[in-house]
Amino acid sequence: MNSIDTSSGSLTEYSVWDRTTRWFHWINALAIIGLIGVGLVILYAKALGVSTDGKILLKTIHVYIGYVFCLNLAWRIIWGFIGNKYARWKAILPGKGFFTTLHEYKTGFRTGNIQYYQGHNPAAKLMIMLLFVLLMTQAITGLVLAGTDIYFPPFGQTIKGWVAEDVSKIEVLKPYSKENVNKEKFAEMRAFRKPFIITHVYTFYILLIFIGLHITAIVVTEIRERSSLISAMFTGRKVFPKKPVDAED
Ligand code: HEM
């Protein structure tokens, strides 16, 4: 904890985000930008006149970025059990008395009698929890699509085994090729896949809205509370004019 004297009074610096949480955040942000960018081209591939080979290449790139996204997310899920106090699931998931603290926080935010939080404030908890649900949904549906669309791991081999006419020649199966594909089984597989692609696309749109809300909320909170919220995701430290309600000591 460090004290800093400013023209508007004294601020105290508190450590909050550990290194893993900061790396997770920025790798996740970059991966999502890449996934949204390539995802949009896949979505409008027909209108853009992309060839079949072009589509396979785009989907392959999307899936490789997706693997980085999934591994990073999986590590963050584990970190939620072993990371510092502010990285833990306990600090993210709304617990007992959540709505009372949310109400108190909102009232303080409105009236100017701000309740500072070293970790996530109650409104941020809700947002982060929903963002994690959306990200996990994209990860799970994306991995299923990677298998059912271009026969990529972790489910690609199983899907090949499902749709192959001759299972002994499974390696012949290639994305968008009809060679060694059993028509009926392929239709069955596509029917199984349908809810996953629908979920993946709708969650993509919902995610776009939530990313917009997340960034807006951070900018508004930073202007109102001035606790170095944005730079804290680089430095790990926030500053406060008074003791945060969730401070350790
Ligand atoms: C935040 C994360 C993600 C976003 C925003 C996202 C977005 C999108 C979008 C917009 C599409 C185009 C839908 C279409 O027209 O087909 C798409 C397709 C696809 N995504 Fe993702 N995605 C994400 C994560 C993943 C992950 C983690 C994987 C797998 C590792 C993945 C695999 C795929 C595949 C294989 C397709 C092609 C499906 C098809 O067109 O048949 N995605 N994604």
mmCIF file of C-alpha atoms and ligand atoms in Angstrom:
data_model
loop_
_atom_site.group_PDB
_atom_site.id
_atom_site.type_symbol
_atom_site.label_atom_id
_atom_site.label_comp_id
_atom_site.label_asym_id
_atom_site.label_seq_id
_atom_site.Cartn_x
_atom_site.Cartn_y
_atom_site.Cartn_z
ATOM 1 C CA MET A 1 0.000 0.000 0.000
ATOM 2 C CA ASN A 2 1.497 3.385 -1.039
ATOM 3 C CA SER A 3 0.222 6.880 -0.268
ATOM 4 C CA ILE A 4 0.247 9.502 -3.023
ATOM 5 C CA ASP A 5 -0.412 13.211 -2.333
ATOM 6 C CA THR A 6 -2.383 14.992 -5.057
ATOM 7 C CA SER A 7 -3.826 18.515 -5.367
ATOM 8 C CA SER A 8 -7.259 17.070 -4.428
ATOM 9 C CA GLY A 9 -5.998 15.186 -1.352
ATOM 10 C CA SER A 10 -4.214 11.967 -0.501
ATOM 11 C CA LEU A 11 -4.702 8.740 -2.459
ATOM 12 C CA THR A 12 -3.683 5.277 -1.346
ATOM 13 C CA GLU A 13 -2.521 2.697 -3.854
ATOM 14 C CA TYR A 14 -3.776 -0.903 -3.457
ATOM 15 C CA SER A 15 -2.665 -4.037 -5.321
ATOM 16 C CA VAL A 16 -5.569 -5.865 -6.900
ATOM 17 C CA TRP A 17 -5.150 -7.761 -10.179
ATOM 18 C CA ASP A 18 -2.419 -10.411 -10.097
ATOM 19 C CA ARG A 19 -0.239 -11.066 -13.153
ATOM 20 C CA THR A 20 -2.269 -14.084 -14.372
ATOM 21 C CA THR A 21 -5.512 -12.121 -14.272
ATOM 22 C CA ARG A 22 -3.951 -9.254 -16.286
ATOM 23 C CA TRP A 23 -2.426 -11.600 -18.882
ATOM 24 C CA PHE A 24 -5.740 -13.468 -19.128
ATOM 25 C CA HIS A 25 -7.613 -10.200 -19.680
ATOM 26 C CA TRP A 26 -5.433 -8.932 -22.526
ATOM 27 C CA ILE A 27 -4.959 -12.298 -24.275
ATOM 28 C CA ASN A 28 -8.735 -12.760 -24.036
ATOM 29 C CA ALA A 29 -9.416 -9.275 -25.441
ATOM 30 C CA LEU A 30 -7.006 -9.800 -28.382
ATOM 31 C CA ALA A 31 -8.349 -13.305 -29.107
ATOM 32 C CA ILE A 32 -11.940 -12.002 -29.083
ATOM 33 C CA ILE A 33 -11.065 -9.144 -31.452
ATOM 34 C CA GLY A 34 -9.520 -11.745 -33.804
ATOM 35 C CA LEU A 35 -12.477 -14.140 -33.436
ATOM 36 C CA ILE A 36 -15.027 -11.391 -34.058
ATOM 37 C CA GLY A 37 -13.059 -10.079 -37.072
ATOM 38 C CA VAL A 38 -12.671 -13.478 -38.754
ATOM 39 C CA GLY A 39 -16.154 -14.543 -37.555
ATOM 40 C CA LEU A 40 -17.721 -11.560 -39.328
ATOM 41 C CA VAL A 41 -16.028 -12.489 -42.609
ATOM 42 C CA ILE A 42 -17.278 -16.095 -42.200
ATOM 43 C CA LEU A 43 -20.777 -14.777 -41.488
ATOM 44 C CA TYR A 44 -20.790 -12.654 -44.658
ATOM 45 C CA ALA A 45 -18.662 -15.053 -46.754
ATOM 46 C CA LYS A 46 -21.382 -15.547 -49.381
ATOM 47 C CA ALA A 47 -22.015 -11.825 -49.848
ATOM 48 C CA LEU A 48 -18.241 -11.243 -50.006
ATOM 49 C CA GLY A 49 -17.864 -13.936 -52.681
ATOM 50 C CA VAL A 50 -15.387 -16.037 -50.651
ATOM 51 C CA SER A 51 -14.491 -19.346 -52.364
ATOM 52 C CA THR A 52 -14.851 -22.743 -50.633
ATOM 53 C CA ASP A 53 -11.070 -22.929 -50.067
ATOM 54 C CA GLY A 54 -11.183 -19.373 -48.713
ATOM 55 C CA LYS A 55 -13.952 -20.361 -46.296
ATOM 56 C CA ILE A 56 -11.985 -23.392 -45.080
ATOM 57 C CA LEU A 57 -8.924 -21.163 -44.546
ATOM 58 C CA LEU A 58 -10.981 -18.554 -42.641
ATOM 59 C CA LYS A 59 -12.533 -21.237 -40.437
ATOM 60 C CA THR A 60 -9.100 -22.791 -39.817
ATOM 61 C CA ILE A 61 -7.694 -19.395 -38.723
ATOM 62 C CA HIS A 62 -10.808 -18.788 -36.574
ATOM 63 C CA VAL A 63 -10.354 -22.187 -34.908
ATOM 64 C CA TYR A 64 -6.616 -21.656 -34.219
ATOM 65 C CA ILE A 65 -7.399 -18.319 -32.542
ATOM 66 C CA GLY A 66 -10.257 -20.171 -30.812
ATOM 67 C CA TYR A 67 -7.797 -22.676 -29.298
ATOM 68 C CA VAL A 68 -5.771 -19.807 -27.785
ATOM 69 C CA PHE A 69 -9.035 -18.324 -26.489
ATOM 70 C CA CYS A 70 -10.178 -21.685 -24.990
ATOM 71 C CA LEU A 71 -6.835 -22.490 -23.320
ATOM 72 C CA ASN A 72 -6.626 -18.977 -21.869
ATOM 73 C CA LEU A 73 -10.223 -19.264 -20.610
ATOM 74 C CA ALA A 74 -9.611 -22.750 -19.150
ATOM 75 C CA TRP A 75 -6.546 -21.457 -17.276
ATOM 76 C CA ARG A 76 -8.576 -18.517 -15.940
ATOM 77 C CA ILE A 77 -11.299 -20.892 -14.721
ATOM 78 C CA ILE A 78 -8.634 -22.825 -12.762
ATOM 79 C CA TRP A 79 -7.085 -19.538 -11.565
ATOM 80 C CA GLY A 80 -10.468 -18.654 -10.098
ATOM 81 C CA PHE A 81 -9.765 -21.377 -7.495
ATOM 82 C CA ILE A 82 -6.081 -20.666 -6.798
ATOM 83 C CA GLY A 83 -5.467 -16.993 -7.679
ATOM 84 C CA ASN A 84 -5.414 -14.042 -5.286
ATOM 85 C CA LYS A 85 -8.510 -12.925 -3.372
ATOM 86 C CA TYR A 86 -9.751 -10.672 -6.212
ATOM 87 C CA ALA A 87 -9.245 -13.279 -8.953
ATOM 88 C CA ARG A 88 -11.299 -15.960 -7.202
ATOM 89 C CA TRP A 89 -14.793 -17.074 -8.174
ATOM 90 C CA LYS A 90 -15.880 -15.953 -4.728
ATOM 91 C CA ALA A 91 -15.047 -12.376 -5.780
ATOM 92 C CA ILE A 92 -16.958 -12.746 -9.065
ATOM 93 C CA LEU A 93 -20.065 -14.778 -8.302
ATOM 94 C CA PRO A 94 -22.775 -12.856 -6.452
ATOM 95 C CA GLY A 95 -23.033 -14.301 -2.932
ATOM 96 C CA LYS A 96 -25.169 -13.746 0.177
ATOM 97 C CA GLY A 97 -26.562 -10.205 0.538
ATOM 98 C CA PHE A 98 -25.596 -9.386 -3.046
ATOM 99 C CA PHE A 99 -28.691 -7.315 -3.886
ATOM 100 C CA THR A 100 -28.301 -5.203 -0.731
ATOM 101 C CA THR A 101 -24.669 -4.381 -1.589
ATOM 102 C CA LEU A 102 -25.654 -3.702 -5.202
ATOM 103 C CA HIS A 103 -28.329 -1.280 -4.038
ATOM 104 C CA GLU A 104 -25.901 0.468 -1.645
ATOM 105 C CA TYR A 105 -23.286 0.735 -4.359
ATOM 106 C CA LYS A 106 -25.793 2.180 -6.873
ATOM 107 C CA THR A 107 -27.055 4.724 -4.329
ATOM 108 C CA GLY A 108 -23.485 5.810 -3.493
ATOM 109 C CA PHE A 109 -22.610 6.049 -7.184
ATOM 110 C CA ARG A 110 -25.665 8.262 -7.837
ATOM 111 C CA THR A 111 -25.309 10.541 -4.799
ATOM 112 C CA GLY A 112 -21.518 10.919 -4.984
ATOM 113 C CA ASN A 113 -20.957 9.127 -1.640
ATOM 114 C CA ILE A 114 -19.020 6.476 -3.519
ATOM 115 C CA GLN A 115 -18.294 3.056 -2.035
ATOM 116 C CA TYR A 116 -14.909 2.087 -3.408
ATOM 117 C CA TYR A 117 -14.146 -1.536 -4.185
ATOM 118 C CA GLN A 118 -10.615 -2.874 -4.478
ATOM 119 C CA GLY A 119 -11.862 -5.805 -6.571
ATOM 120 C CA HIS A 120 -15.075 -5.879 -8.608
ATOM 121 C CA ASN A 121 -17.885 -3.622 -7.412
ATOM 122 C CA PRO A 122 -21.311 -5.370 -7.212
ATOM 123 C CA ALA A 123 -22.438 -4.101 -10.644
ATOM 124 C CA ALA A 124 -19.158 -5.267 -12.189
ATOM 125 C CA LYS A 125 -19.629 -8.702 -10.597
ATOM 126 C CA LEU A 126 -22.861 -9.147 -12.532
ATOM 127 C CA MET A 127 -21.278 -8.019 -15.788
ATOM 128 C CA ILE A 128 -18.170 -10.209 -15.388
ATOM 129 C CA MET A 129 -20.241 -13.248 -14.446
ATOM 130 C CA LEU A 130 -22.439 -12.839 -17.541
ATOM 131 C CA LEU A 131 -19.379 -12.278 -19.728
ATOM 132 C CA PHE A 132 -17.853 -15.533 -18.445
ATOM 133 C CA VAL A 133 -21.094 -17.403 -19.226
ATOM 134 C CA LEU A 134 -21.085 -15.995 -22.782
ATOM 135 C CA LEU A 135 -17.394 -16.811 -23.272
ATOM 136 C CA MET A 136 -17.842 -20.377 -22.017
ATOM 137 C CA THR A 137 -20.819 -20.795 -24.350
ATOM 138 C CA GLN A 138 -18.717 -19.625 -27.316
ATOM 139 C CA ALA A 139 -15.854 -21.922 -26.309
ATOM 140 C CA ILE A 140 -18.051 -25.047 -26.018
ATOM 141 C CA THR A 141 -20.140 -24.423 -29.151
ATOM 142 C CA GLY A 142 -17.001 -23.350 -31.077
ATOM 143 C CA LEU A 143 -15.191 -26.596 -30.248
ATOM 144 C CA VAL A 144 -18.203 -28.640 -31.400
ATOM 145 C CA LEU A 145 -18.376 -26.606 -34.630
ATOM 146 C CA ALA A 146 -14.637 -27.073 -35.216
ATOM 147 C CA GLY A 147 -15.262 -30.827 -35.214
ATOM 148 C CA THR A 148 -18.521 -30.860 -37.174
ATOM 149 C CA ASP A 149 -17.490 -28.272 -39.757
ATOM 150 C CA ILE A 150 -13.822 -28.887 -40.540
ATOM 151 C CA TYR A 151 -13.072 -32.083 -38.566
ATOM 152 C CA PHE A 152 -10.711 -30.315 -36.147
ATOM 153 C CA PRO A 153 -9.875 -31.465 -32.588
ATOM 154 C CA PRO A 154 -11.045 -32.258 -30.002
ATOM 155 C CA PHE A 155 -14.116 -33.852 -31.699
ATOM 156 C CA GLY A 156 -12.995 -34.035 -35.347
ATOM 157 C CA GLN A 157 -11.996 -37.717 -35.319
ATOM 158 C CA THR A 158 -15.269 -38.736 -33.615
ATOM 159 C CA ILE A 159 -17.268 -36.791 -36.214
ATOM 160 C CA LYS A 160 -15.287 -38.416 -39.042
ATOM 161 C CA GLY A 161 -16.089 -41.823 -37.543
ATOM 162 C CA TRP A 162 -19.778 -40.851 -37.446
ATOM 163 C CA VAL A 163 -20.162 -39.696 -41.057
ATOM 164 C CA ALA A 164 -17.685 -41.988 -42.849
ATOM 165 C CA GLU A 165 -19.025 -44.447 -45.417
ATOM 166 C CA ASP A 166 -15.970 -46.647 -44.850
ATOM 167 C CA VAL A 167 -14.530 -46.147 -41.361
ATOM 168 C CA SER A 168 -11.247 -47.819 -42.362
ATOM 169 C CA LYS A 169 -10.599 -44.905 -44.776
ATOM 170 C CA ILE A 170 -11.349 -42.140 -42.300
ATOM 171 C CA GLU A 171 -8.304 -40.074 -43.288
ATOM 172 C CA VAL A 172 -9.825 -39.522 -46.755
ATOM 173 C CA LEU A 173 -12.521 -37.278 -45.237
ATOM 174 C CA LYS A 174 -11.802 -33.602 -45.854
ATOM 175 C CA PRO A 175 -13.818 -30.451 -45.038
ATOM 176 C CA TYR A 176 -16.465 -29.669 -47.693
ATOM 177 C CA SER A 177 -15.628 -32.853 -49.640
ATOM 178 C CA LYS A 178 -18.189 -35.610 -50.275
ATOM 179 C CA GLU A 179 -15.528 -38.312 -50.623
ATOM 180 C CA ASN A 180 -16.226 -41.301 -48.308
ATOM 181 C CA VAL A 181 -19.168 -39.428 -46.739
ATOM 182 C CA ASN A 182 -22.391 -41.322 -45.984
ATOM 183 C CA LYS A 183 -25.257 -39.038 -47.017
ATOM 184 C CA GLU A 184 -27.736 -40.074 -44.275
ATOM 185 C CA LYS A 185 -25.181 -40.016 -41.479
ATOM 186 C CA PHE A 186 -23.905 -36.654 -42.700
ATOM 187 C CA ALA A 187 -27.474 -35.268 -42.600
ATOM 188 C CA GLU A 188 -27.865 -36.657 -39.045
ATOM 189 C CA MET A 189 -24.603 -34.987 -38.004
ATOM 190 C CA ARG A 190 -25.712 -31.651 -39.524
ATOM 191 C CA ALA A 191 -29.005 -31.870 -37.609
ATOM 192 C CA PHE A 192 -27.072 -32.500 -34.370
ATOM 193 C CA ARG A 193 -24.847 -29.522 -35.156
ATOM 194 C CA LYS A 194 -27.685 -27.056 -35.877
ATOM 195 C CA PRO A 195 -28.397 -25.913 -32.276
ATOM 196 C CA PHE A 196 -24.662 -25.350 -31.766
ATOM 197 C CA ILE A 197 -24.298 -23.029 -34.769
ATOM 198 C CA ILE A 198 -27.507 -21.169 -33.827
ATOM 199 C CA THR A 199 -26.223 -20.698 -30.254
ATOM 200 C CA HIS A 200 -22.753 -19.663 -31.518
ATOM 201 C CA VAL A 201 -24.208 -16.963 -33.791
ATOM 202 C CA TYR A 202 -26.750 -15.586 -31.269
ATOM 203 C CA THR A 203 -24.176 -15.576 -28.462
ATOM 204 C CA PHE A 204 -21.861 -13.685 -30.822
ATOM 205 C CA TYR A 205 -24.492 -10.903 -31.174
ATOM 206 C CA ILE A 206 -25.198 -10.860 -27.415
ATOM 207 C CA LEU A 207 -21.451 -10.753 -26.749
ATOM 208 C CA LEU A 208 -21.098 -7.707 -29.019
ATOM 209 C CA ILE A 209 -23.697 -5.897 -26.884
ATOM 210 C CA PHE A 210 -22.050 -6.969 -23.617
ATOM 211 C CA ILE A 211 -18.566 -5.969 -24.767
ATOM 212 C CA GLY A 212 -19.993 -2.513 -25.588
ATOM 213 C CA LEU A 213 -21.659 -2.317 -22.149
ATOM 214 C CA HIS A 214 -18.483 -3.549 -20.410
ATOM 215 C CA ILE A 215 -16.305 -0.850 -22.031
ATOM 216 C CA THR A 216 -18.931 1.877 -21.446
ATOM 217 C CA ALA A 217 -19.324 0.890 -17.769
ATOM 218 C CA ILE A 218 -15.558 0.997 -17.252
ATOM 219 C CA VAL A 219 -15.177 4.431 -18.839
ATOM 220 C CA VAL A 220 -18.151 5.865 -16.874
ATOM 221 C CA THR A 221 -16.871 4.370 -13.590
ATOM 222 C CA GLU A 222 -13.357 5.654 -14.263
ATOM 223 C CA ILE A 223 -14.690 9.190 -14.859
ATOM 224 C CA ARG A 224 -16.871 9.023 -11.731
ATOM 225 C CA GLU A 225 -14.527 7.228 -9.304
ATOM 226 C CA ARG A 226 -11.053 8.031 -10.734
ATOM 227 C CA SER A 227 -9.493 4.957 -9.207
ATOM 228 C CA SER A 228 -7.243 4.098 -12.183
ATOM 229 C CA LEU A 229 -9.560 1.298 -13.198
ATOM 230 C CA ILE A 230 -8.219 1.133 -16.735
ATOM 231 C CA SER A 231 -4.492 1.347 -15.964
ATOM 232 C CA ALA A 232 -5.018 -1.185 -13.130
ATOM 233 C CA MET A 233 -5.461 -3.879 -15.788
ATOM 234 C CA PHE A 234 -1.852 -3.095 -16.839
ATOM 235 C CA THR A 235 -0.213 -2.236 -13.500
ATOM 236 C CA GLY A 236 -2.348 -4.375 -11.169
ATOM 237 C CA ARG A 237 -2.911 -1.387 -8.845
ATOM 238 C CA LYS A 238 -5.831 0.970 -8.156
ATOM 239 C CA VAL A 239 -5.841 4.223 -6.167
ATOM 240 C CA PHE A 240 -8.514 5.346 -3.678
ATOM 241 C CA PRO A 241 -9.163 8.467 -1.582
ATOM 242 C CA LYS A 242 -10.593 6.258 1.199
ATOM 243 C CA LYS A 243 -10.383 2.624 2.258
ATOM 244 C CA PRO A 244 -12.230 0.289 -0.163
ATOM 245 C CA VAL A 245 -15.070 -1.689 1.432
ATOM 246 C CA ASP A 246 -13.514 -5.015 0.411
ATOM 247 C CA ALA A 247 -9.911 -4.132 1.410
ATOM 248 C CA GLU A 248 -7.949 -6.903 3.130
ATOM 249 C CA ASP A 249 -6.900 -4.936 6.245
HETATM 250 C C1 HEM B 1 -15.659 -14.974 -28.331
HETATM 251 C C2 HEM B 1 -15.519 -16.050 -29.042
HETATM 252 C C3 HEM B 1 -16.071 -16.288 -30.411
HETATM 253 C C4 HEM B 1 -16.783 -15.465 -31.245
HETATM 254 C C5 HEM B 1 -17.218 -14.038 -30.986
HETATM 255 C C6 HEM B 1 -17.057 -16.223 -32.453
HETATM 256 C C7 HEM B 1 -17.763 -15.751 -33.561
HETATM 257 C C8 HEM B 1 -18.103 -16.487 -34.672
HETATM 258 C C9 HEM B 1 -18.906 -16.036 -35.767
HETATM 259 C C10 HEM B 1 -19.535 -14.661 -35.906
HETATM 260 C C11 HEM B 1 -19.010 -17.053 -36.667
HETATM 261 C C12 HEM B 1 -19.760 -17.048 -38.007
HETATM 262 C C13 HEM B 1 -20.981 -17.900 -37.950
HETATM 263 C C14 HEM B 1 -21.321 -18.488 -39.305
HETATM 264 O O1 HEM B 1 -21.857 -17.788 -40.130
HETATM 265 O O2 HEM B 1 -21.046 -19.644 -39.536
HETATM 266 C C15 HEM B 1 -18.260 -18.166 -36.144
HETATM 267 C C16 HEM B 1 -18.130 -19.399 -36.766
HETATM 268 C C17 HEM B 1 -17.352 -20.418 -36.289
HETATM 269 N N1 HEM B 1 -16.689 -20.478 -35.095
HETATM 270 FE FE1 HEM B 1 -16.609 -18.996 -33.725
HETATM 271 N N2 HEM B 1 -16.516 -17.478 -32.333
HETATM 272 C C18 HEM B 1 -15.897 -17.561 -31.113
HETATM 273 C C19 HEM B 1 -15.226 -18.648 -30.587
HETATM 274 C C20 HEM B 1 -14.955 -19.821 -31.271
HETATM 275 C C21 HEM B 1 -14.138 -20.906 -30.780
HETATM 276 C C22 HEM B 1 -13.484 -20.934 -29.402
HETATM 277 C C23 HEM B 1 -14.096 -21.853 -31.752
HETATM 278 C C24 HEM B 1 -13.372 -23.174 -31.761
HETATM 279 C C25 HEM B 1 -12.206 -23.402 -31.239
HETATM 280 C C26 HEM B 1 -14.926 -21.385 -32.853
HETATM 281 C C27 HEM B 1 -15.191 -22.087 -34.006
HETATM 282 C C28 HEM B 1 -16.006 -21.671 -35.037
HETATM 283 C C29 HEM B 1 -16.268 -22.426 -36.244
HETATM 284 C C30 HEM B 1 -15.726 -23.800 -36.596
HETATM 285 C C31 HEM B 1 -17.115 -21.645 -37.023
HETATM 286 C C32 HEM B 1 -17.697 -22.002 -38.402
HETATM 287 C C33 HEM B 1 -19.055 -22.551 -38.234
HETATM 288 C C34 HEM B 1 -19.787 -22.618 -39.543
HETATM 289 O O3 HEM B 1 -19.855 -21.636 -40.249
HETATM 290 O O4 HEM B 1 -20.274 -23.665 -39.852
HETATM 291 N N3 HEM B 1 -15.419 -20.147 -32.523
HETATM 292 N N4 HEM B 1 -17.726 -17.803 -34.917
#
